PDB file of C-alpha atoms in Angstrom:
ATOM      1  CA  UNK A   1      -1.959 -10.889  -6.466  1.00  0.00           C
ATOM      2  CA  UNK A   2      -4.126  -8.006  -6.861  1.00  0.00           C
ATOM      3  CA  UNK A   3      -5.880  -6.659  -3.865  1.00  0.00           C
ATOM      4  CA  UNK A   4      -8.816  -4.029  -3.699  1.00  0.00           C
ATOM      5  CA  UNK A   5      -7.480  -0.743  -2.504  1.00  0.00           C
ATOM      6  CA  UNK A   6     -10.856  -0.371  -0.316  1.00  0.00           C
ATOM      7  CA  UNK A   7     -10.012  -3.719   1.484  1.00  0.00           C
ATOM      8  CA  UNK A   8      -6.570  -2.436   2.958  1.00  0.00           C
ATOM      9  CA  UNK A   9      -6.573  -0.520   6.348  1.00  0.00           C
ATOM     10  CA  UNK A  10      -3.675   1.556   7.128  1.00  0.00           C
ATOM     11  CA  UNK A  11      -2.381   1.362  10.763  1.00  0.00           C
ATOM     12  CA  UNK A  12      -1.657   4.338  12.578  1.00  0.00           C
ATOM     13  CA  UNK A  13       2.081   3.710  12.806  1.00  0.00           C
ATOM     14  CA  UNK A  14       2.132   3.461   8.764  1.00  0.00           C
ATOM     15  CA  UNK A  15      -0.078   6.781   8.513  1.00  0.00           C
ATOM     16  CA  UNK A  16       2.782   8.460  10.367  1.00  0.00           C
ATOM     17  CA  UNK A  17       5.294   7.408   7.720  1.00  0.00           C
ATOM     18  CA  UNK A  18       3.444   9.212   5.049  1.00  0.00           C
ATOM     19  CA  UNK A  19       5.212  12.074   3.302  1.00  0.00           C
ATOM     20  CA  UNK A  20       3.396  13.826   0.681  1.00  0.00           C
ATOM     21  CA  UNK A  21       6.512  14.656  -1.571  1.00  0.00           C
ATOM     22  CA  UNK A  22       7.262  10.751  -1.605  1.00  0.00           C
ATOM     23  CA  UNK A  23       3.609  10.317  -2.602  1.00  0.00           C
ATOM     24  CA  UNK A  24       3.801  12.902  -5.276  1.00  0.00           C
ATOM     25  CA  UNK A  25       7.216  10.966  -6.764  1.00  0.00           C
ATOM     26  CA  UNK A  26       5.657   7.690  -6.688  1.00  0.00           C
ATOM     27  CA  UNK A  27       2.721   9.042  -8.489  1.00  0.00           C
ATOM     28  CA  UNK A  28       4.579  10.761 -11.149  1.00  0.00           C
ATOM     29  CA  UNK A  29       6.677   7.665 -11.396  1.00  0.00           C
ATOM     30  CA  UNK A  30       3.616   5.838 -12.100  1.00  0.00           C
ATOM     31  CA  UNK A  31       2.311   8.154 -14.454  1.00  0.00           C
ATOM     32  CA  UNK A  32       5.477   7.665 -16.476  1.00  0.00           C
ATOM     33  CA  UNK A  33       4.782   4.107 -16.679  1.00  0.00           C
ATOM     34  CA  UNK A  34       7.785   2.928 -14.334  1.00  0.00           C
ATOM     35  CA  UNK A  35       7.101  -0.586 -12.838  1.00  0.00           C
ATOM     36  CA  UNK A  36       6.649  -0.362  -9.025  1.00  0.00           C
ATOM     37  CA  UNK A  37       7.114  -3.426  -6.703  1.00  0.00           C
ATOM     38  CA  UNK A  38       4.013  -4.459  -4.796  1.00  0.00           C
ATOM     39  CA  UNK A  39       3.034  -3.490  -1.416  1.00  0.00           C
ATOM     40  CA  UNK A  40       2.894  -5.924   1.422  1.00  0.00           C
ATOM     41  CA  UNK A  41      -0.133  -6.694   3.311  1.00  0.00           C
ATOM     42  CA  UNK A  42      -1.280  -9.402   5.984  1.00  0.00           C
ATOM     43  CA  UNK A  43      -4.825 -10.913   6.744  1.00  0.00           C
ATOM     44  CA  UNK A  44      -6.581  -9.125   9.393  1.00  0.00           C
ATOM     45  CA  UNK A  45     -10.234  -9.238  10.356  1.00  0.00           C
ATOM     46  CA  UNK A  46     -12.123  -8.899   7.312  1.00  0.00           C
ATOM     47  CA  UNK A  47      -9.609  -7.126   5.441  1.00  0.00           C
ATOM     48  CA  UNK A  48      -5.874  -6.584   4.786  1.00  0.00           C
ATOM     49  CA  UNK A  49      -3.609  -4.502   6.922  1.00  0.00           C
ATOM     50  CA  UNK A  50      -0.798  -2.834   5.076  1.00  0.00           C
ATOM     51  CA  UNK A  51       2.628  -3.918   6.246  1.00  0.00           C
ATOM     52  CA  UNK A  52       4.923  -2.068   3.524  1.00  0.00           C
ATOM     53  CA  UNK A  53       4.276   0.323   0.735  1.00  0.00           C
ATOM     54  CA  UNK A  54       2.111   3.327   2.211  1.00  0.00           C
ATOM     55  CA  UNK A  55       3.443   5.839  -0.641  1.00  0.00           C
ATOM     56  CA  UNK A  56       2.877   3.481  -3.181  1.00  0.00           C
ATOM     57  CA  UNK A  57      -0.806   2.825  -1.848  1.00  0.00           C
ATOM     58  CA  UNK A  58      -1.477   6.410  -1.737  1.00  0.00           C
ATOM     59  CA  UNK A  59      -0.389   7.179  -5.306  1.00  0.00           C
ATOM     60  CA  UNK A  60      -2.422   4.474  -6.541  1.00  0.00           C
ATOM     61  CA  UNK A  61      -5.488   6.025  -4.701  1.00  0.00           C
ATOM     62  CA  UNK A  62      -4.727   9.346  -6.337  1.00  0.00           C
ATOM     63  CA  UNK A  63      -4.653   7.531  -9.935  1.00  0.00           C
ATOM     64  CA  UNK A  64      -7.961   6.442  -8.920  1.00  0.00           C
ATOM     65  CA  UNK A  65      -7.059   2.618  -9.265  1.00  0.00           C
ATOM     66  CA  UNK A  66      -9.427  -0.001  -7.660  1.00  0.00           C
ATOM     67  CA  UNK A  67      -6.641  -2.614  -7.339  1.00  0.00           C
ATOM     68  CA  UNK A  68      -3.075  -2.879  -6.306  1.00  0.00           C
ATOM     69  CA  UNK A  69      -0.648  -5.454  -6.610  1.00  0.00           C
ATOM     70  CA  UNK A  70       0.125  -7.175  -3.099  1.00  0.00           C
ATOM     71  CA  UNK A  71       2.307  -9.735  -1.369  1.00  0.00           C
ATOM     72  CA  UNK A  72       0.343 -11.452   1.276  1.00  0.00           C
ATOM     73  CA  UNK A  73       2.774 -11.925   4.114  1.00  0.00           C
ATOM     74  CA  UNK A  74       2.699 -13.713   7.795  1.00  0.00           C
ATOM     75  CA  UNK A  75       2.009 -11.458  10.727  1.00  0.00           C
ATOM     76  CA  UNK A  76       5.130 -11.650  12.879  1.00  0.00           C
ATOM     77  CA  UNK A  77       4.709 -14.027  15.893  1.00  0.00           C
ATOM     78  CA  UNK A  78       5.810 -12.400  19.487  1.00  0.00           C
TER      79      UNK A  78
END
């Protein structure tokens, strides 16, 4: 499923994982046409919340993409 990038919230814990060198590497792979696996998001309050794939999401933003392939997963129950 495709999700609009503007509708994805990145939690602080995921932002801390961000490594610019990894974003650059993923961006380069995407420019070379390498297929990227979908990110994982869960439904939040009126938006999607990123679960996995912060580097792929940031690389897509850099490339000017408006949508990204994503799996919608359930939030863990505690």
